[in-house]
Short mmCIF file of C-alpha atoms in Angstrom, two decimals:
data_model
loop_
_atom_site.label_atom_id
_atom_site.label_comp_id
_atom_site.label_asym_id
_atom_site.label_seq_id
_atom_site.Cartn_x
_atom_site.Cartn_y
_atom_site.Cartn_z
CA MET P 7 -37.25 -310.21 63.19
CA ALA P 8 -37.94 -311.40 67.35
CA LEU P 9 -37.57 -308.88 69.95
CA SER P 10 -35.26 -309.52 72.77
CA GLU P 11 -37.30 -310.60 75.91
CA ASP P 12 -33.99 -309.27 78.05
CA PRO P 13 -34.60 -305.70 78.98
CA THR P 14 -30.77 -305.24 79.35
CA GLU P 15 -30.11 -306.43 75.86
CA ALA P 16 -32.75 -304.03 74.79
CA THR P 17 -31.01 -301.09 76.23
CA THR P 18 -27.57 -302.32 74.81
CA ALA P 19 -28.66 -302.62 71.58
CA LEU P 20 -30.50 -299.26 71.53
CA SER P 21 -27.89 -296.97 73.73
CA PRO P 22 -25.02 -295.65 71.33
CA SER P 23 -21.62 -296.26 72.98
CA PRO P 24 -19.72 -293.16 74.33
CA GLY P 25 -17.45 -293.18 71.07
CA ASP P 26 -20.00 -293.41 69.04
CA SER P 27 -21.84 -290.66 70.07
CA SER P 28 -18.58 -289.03 70.12
CA GLU P 29 -18.09 -289.39 66.57
CA ARG P 30 -21.45 -288.48 65.48
CA ARG P 31 -20.97 -284.80 67.23
CA GLY P 32 -17.83 -284.65 65.50
CA ARG P 33 -19.31 -285.48 61.89
CA VAL P 34 -21.99 -283.39 62.21
CA ARG P 35 -19.69 -280.30 63.54
CA LEU P 36 -17.73 -280.79 60.25
CA ARG P 37 -20.45 -281.02 57.90
CA ARG P 38 -21.95 -277.39 59.56
CA ALA P 39 -18.29 -276.12 59.12
CA ALA P 40 -18.18 -277.45 55.85
CA LEU P 41 -21.69 -275.62 55.07
CA MET P 42 -20.73 -272.43 56.59
CA GLY P 43 -17.73 -271.99 55.04
CA ALA P 44 -18.43 -272.61 51.37
CA PRO P 45 -20.06 -269.41 50.78
CA ALA P 46 -17.45 -267.06 51.71
CA PHE P 47 -14.86 -269.90 49.74
CA ALA P 48 -17.46 -269.10 46.47
CA LEU P 49 -17.35 -265.36 46.84
CA ALA P 50 -13.68 -265.30 47.40
CA ALA P 51 -13.12 -267.71 44.59
CA GLY P 52 -15.50 -265.79 41.91
CA LEU P 53 -13.58 -262.39 42.91
CA VAL P 54 -10.22 -263.75 42.12
CA VAL P 55 -11.38 -265.23 38.65
CA LEU P 56 -13.45 -261.63 37.82
CA THR P 57 -10.44 -259.85 39.08
CA ALA P 58 -8.30 -262.12 36.85
CA GLN P 59 -10.65 -261.47 33.89
CA GLY P 60 -10.75 -258.06 34.20
CA ALA P 61 -14.35 -257.28 35.43
CA LEU P 62 -12.93 -256.06 38.72
CA ALA P 63 -9.80 -253.37 39.01
CA ALA P 64 -7.78 -254.06 41.93
CA GLN P 65 -8.61 -251.00 44.06
CA PHE P 66 -7.15 -249.37 47.31
CA ALA P 67 -7.96 -246.19 49.54
CA ILE P 68 -6.46 -243.05 48.56
CA SER P 69 -4.53 -240.60 50.15
CA GLY P 70 -6.36 -238.09 48.74
CA MET P 71 -3.10 -236.04 47.90
CA PRO P 72 -2.98 -235.65 43.80
CA PHE P 73 0.75 -236.01 42.25
CA THR P 74 1.71 -234.81 38.95
CA VAL P 75 3.27 -236.71 36.18
CA THR P 76 5.15 -235.90 33.22
CA ALA P 77 6.70 -237.45 30.09
CA ASP P 78 7.60 -236.44 26.80
CA THR P 79 6.35 -239.35 25.24
CA LEU P 80 3.37 -241.91 26.13
CA GLN P 81 3.32 -244.77 24.17
CA GLY P 82 1.04 -247.73 24.93
CA THR P 83 -0.57 -250.87 23.25
CA GLY P 84 -4.15 -252.09 24.65
CA PHE P 85 -5.79 -248.48 25.45
CA GLY P 86 -9.21 -247.97 27.54
CA GLN P 87 -10.62 -245.27 29.38
CA PHE P 88 -13.70 -244.19 31.70
CA GLY P 89 -15.03 -242.80 34.71
CA ALA P 90 -14.66 -243.94 38.22
CA LEU P 91 -14.61 -242.96 42.08
CA ASP P 92 -11.78 -243.24 44.15
CA ASN P 93 -12.20 -243.08 47.97
CA MET P 94 -10.19 -242.15 50.76
CA PRO P 95 -10.40 -243.65 54.28
CA GLU P 96 -13.31 -242.48 56.22
CA GLY P 97 -11.95 -239.50 58.75
CA SER P 98 -8.86 -238.51 56.23
CA PRO P 99 -7.63 -235.03 56.83
CA ASN P 100 -7.56 -234.68 53.24
CA ALA P 101 -11.11 -235.06 52.25
CA GLY P 102 -11.92 -231.34 52.80
CA ASP P 103 -15.63 -230.69 51.25
CA THR P 104 -15.35 -233.84 48.64
CA GLY P 105 -16.72 -236.56 51.20
CA GLY P 106 -13.97 -238.60 51.08
CA GLN P 107 -14.78 -239.40 46.99
CA ILE P 108 -12.89 -238.15 44.16
CA LEU P 109 -14.30 -238.17 40.44
CA VAL P 110 -11.68 -239.92 38.23
CA ILE P 111 -10.39 -240.65 34.73
CA VAL P 112 -9.30 -244.12 34.75
CA THR P 113 -6.67 -244.89 31.86
CA ALA P 114 -5.97 -248.54 31.40
CA ILE P 115 -3.12 -249.28 29.15
CA ARG P 116 -1.68 -253.26 28.58
CA GLU P 117 1.44 -252.22 27.73
CA ALA P 118 3.26 -248.97 28.02
CA GLN P 119 6.71 -247.02 27.44
CA LEU P 120 7.63 -243.59 28.70
CA THR P 121 10.58 -241.38 28.08
CA ASN P 122 11.77 -238.58 30.40
CA LEU P 123 9.30 -239.47 33.13
CA CYS P 124 8.69 -236.86 35.80
CA GLN P 125 6.64 -237.55 39.24
CA SER P 126 6.17 -235.21 42.09
CA VAL P 127 3.70 -234.34 45.16
CA ALA P 128 3.90 -231.54 47.06
CA LEU P 129 4.77 -231.96 50.55
CA GLY P 130 3.99 -228.60 52.74
CA GLY P 131 6.33 -226.05 50.66
CA THR P 132 8.97 -228.60 49.08
CA TYR P 133 8.20 -231.51 46.69
CA LEU P 134 9.21 -235.53 46.50
CA HIS P 135 10.51 -235.66 42.88
CA ILE P 136 10.95 -238.76 40.77
CA THR P 137 12.80 -239.20 37.62
CA ALA P 138 13.14 -241.91 35.31
CA GLY P 139 13.98 -243.02 31.58
CA ASN P 140 15.62 -240.27 30.78
CA LYS P 141 18.96 -241.32 29.39
CA GLY P 142 17.81 -243.07 26.32
CA THR P 143 16.01 -246.16 27.58
CA PRO P 144 11.94 -245.81 28.33
CA VAL P 145 10.28 -246.46 31.36
CA LYS P 146 8.53 -249.76 31.10
CA ALA P 147 4.72 -250.84 32.42
CA SER P 148 2.59 -253.64 32.17
CA GLY P 149 -1.07 -253.60 33.45
CA LEU P 150 -0.50 -250.11 33.61
CA THR P 151 -3.94 -247.74 35.31
CA THR P 152 -3.83 -244.07 36.39
CA ASP P 153 -6.67 -242.44 38.08
CA SER P 154 -7.06 -238.64 37.03
CA THR P 155 -8.46 -235.22 37.24
CA GLU P 156 -6.89 -233.83 34.68
CA ILE P 157 -4.73 -234.88 31.23
CA SER P 158 -3.33 -232.86 28.82
CA GLY P 159 -1.06 -233.40 26.10
CA LYS P 160 0.71 -231.83 22.93
CA LEU P 161 -0.79 -234.43 20.27
CA ALA P 162 -2.58 -237.57 21.22
CA ALA P 163 -2.95 -240.58 18.42
CA PHE P 164 -5.05 -243.64 18.44
CA ASP P 165 -5.56 -247.00 16.13
CA ASN P 166 -8.81 -248.41 15.91
CA ILE P 167 -10.70 -245.68 18.55
CA GLU P 168 -14.00 -246.45 19.78
CA ILE P 169 -15.63 -243.89 21.40
CA GLY P 170 -19.24 -244.51 23.78
CA GLY P 171 -18.98 -247.94 24.45
CA ASP P 172 -19.89 -249.40 27.72
CA ALA P 173 -16.50 -249.67 29.63
CA SER P 174 -17.66 -253.34 31.34
CA THR P 175 -17.30 -254.45 27.62
CA PHE P 176 -14.27 -253.70 26.84
CA ASP P 177 -11.11 -256.00 25.93
CA LYS P 178 -8.49 -254.19 24.63
CA PRO P 179 -7.51 -252.33 28.04
CA PRO P 180 -5.76 -254.65 31.12
CA VAL P 181 -9.08 -253.56 32.92
CA LYS P 182 -12.85 -253.11 32.63
CA GLY P 183 -15.00 -250.52 34.06
CA PRO P 184 -18.26 -250.29 35.44
CA LEU P 185 -21.71 -251.15 33.92
CA GLY P 186 -23.39 -248.41 32.06
CA VAL P 187 -20.42 -245.82 32.35
CA PHE P 188 -19.22 -244.21 28.62
CA GLY P 189 -15.58 -245.04 27.56
CA GLN P 190 -13.34 -245.42 24.89
CA GLN P 191 -10.56 -248.33 23.95
CA ALA P 192 -8.39 -248.46 21.04
CA ASP P 193 -5.33 -250.81 19.85
CA THR P 194 -2.69 -248.37 20.08
CA VAL P 195 -2.25 -244.81 22.03
CA THR P 196 0.45 -242.03 21.56
CA ILE P 197 0.62 -238.66 23.73
CA LYS P 198 3.49 -236.02 23.12
CA ASP P 199 4.16 -233.81 26.45
CA VAL P 200 1.71 -235.60 28.37
CA ARG P 201 0.98 -234.25 32.04
CA GLN P 202 -1.93 -235.76 34.30
CA THR P 203 -2.73 -234.62 37.88
CA ASN P 204 -3.13 -238.17 39.60
CA TYR P 205 -4.33 -239.76 42.87
CA ALA P 206 -3.45 -243.29 42.13
CA THR P 207 -1.44 -245.15 39.76
CA THR P 208 -0.92 -249.02 39.47
CA ALA P 209 0.93 -251.51 37.78
CA THR P 210 1.65 -255.36 37.27
CA ARG P 211 5.09 -254.34 36.75
CA PHE P 212 7.12 -251.16 36.34
CA THR P 213 10.58 -250.93 35.23
CA LEU P 214 12.01 -247.33 35.91
CA PRO P 215 15.64 -246.97 34.86
CA ASP P 216 17.94 -244.76 35.68
CA LEU P 217 15.59 -243.95 38.35
CA HIS P 218 16.56 -240.72 40.81
CA MET P 219 14.17 -239.41 43.41
CA SER P 220 15.24 -236.65 46.18
CA PHE P 221 12.89 -233.70 47.59
CA SER P 222 13.25 -230.45 45.50
CA SER P 223 12.00 -226.90 45.49
CA ARG P 224 10.19 -226.88 42.84
CA GLY P 225 7.51 -229.84 41.17
CA CYS P 226 7.48 -231.01 37.67
#
């Protein structure tokens, strides 16, 4: 192909128009933005998938104030239990000498029913007192997890229990535990006269018939 002998023509042919340069820069910026955003999007998508699969439990910063939960009967299907650490916000006045961390027993139940539920938390000389499910209709919870430092009951019964499994491999409860953590799971659980000292409770759905909330001089 012959080169043009006219220098004006050569300059015109090699130099992009202002519009072409602007479009090119726009395309470069768009590609850079897409590349920078891809890792963040992939991470967020991965967390959503892992949470949905139960590999990660949704967590929040605890207040560090324990509360008591009691019930005449707790019945559940899809039971699991393992250890974990709950964390308070940095600088929490409730941290004391714990460093803002509490070692807890996580109890996870896919579907649970509780009769005559009582929950109370001490608030400097008085108690916030909550009751429900004490008039023949039980409290119901789906995807229930409780983070406890103490659990007791008059009688506990389990169907097809597995003790000593790695909590990250559980498939019966609604959430899995951390890799390498000792745990147990069962098809069903029944506990009579259950009493828990809790630092957190979560559920995907919580139905409390005959709910009553008040301040009281006594806890549960």
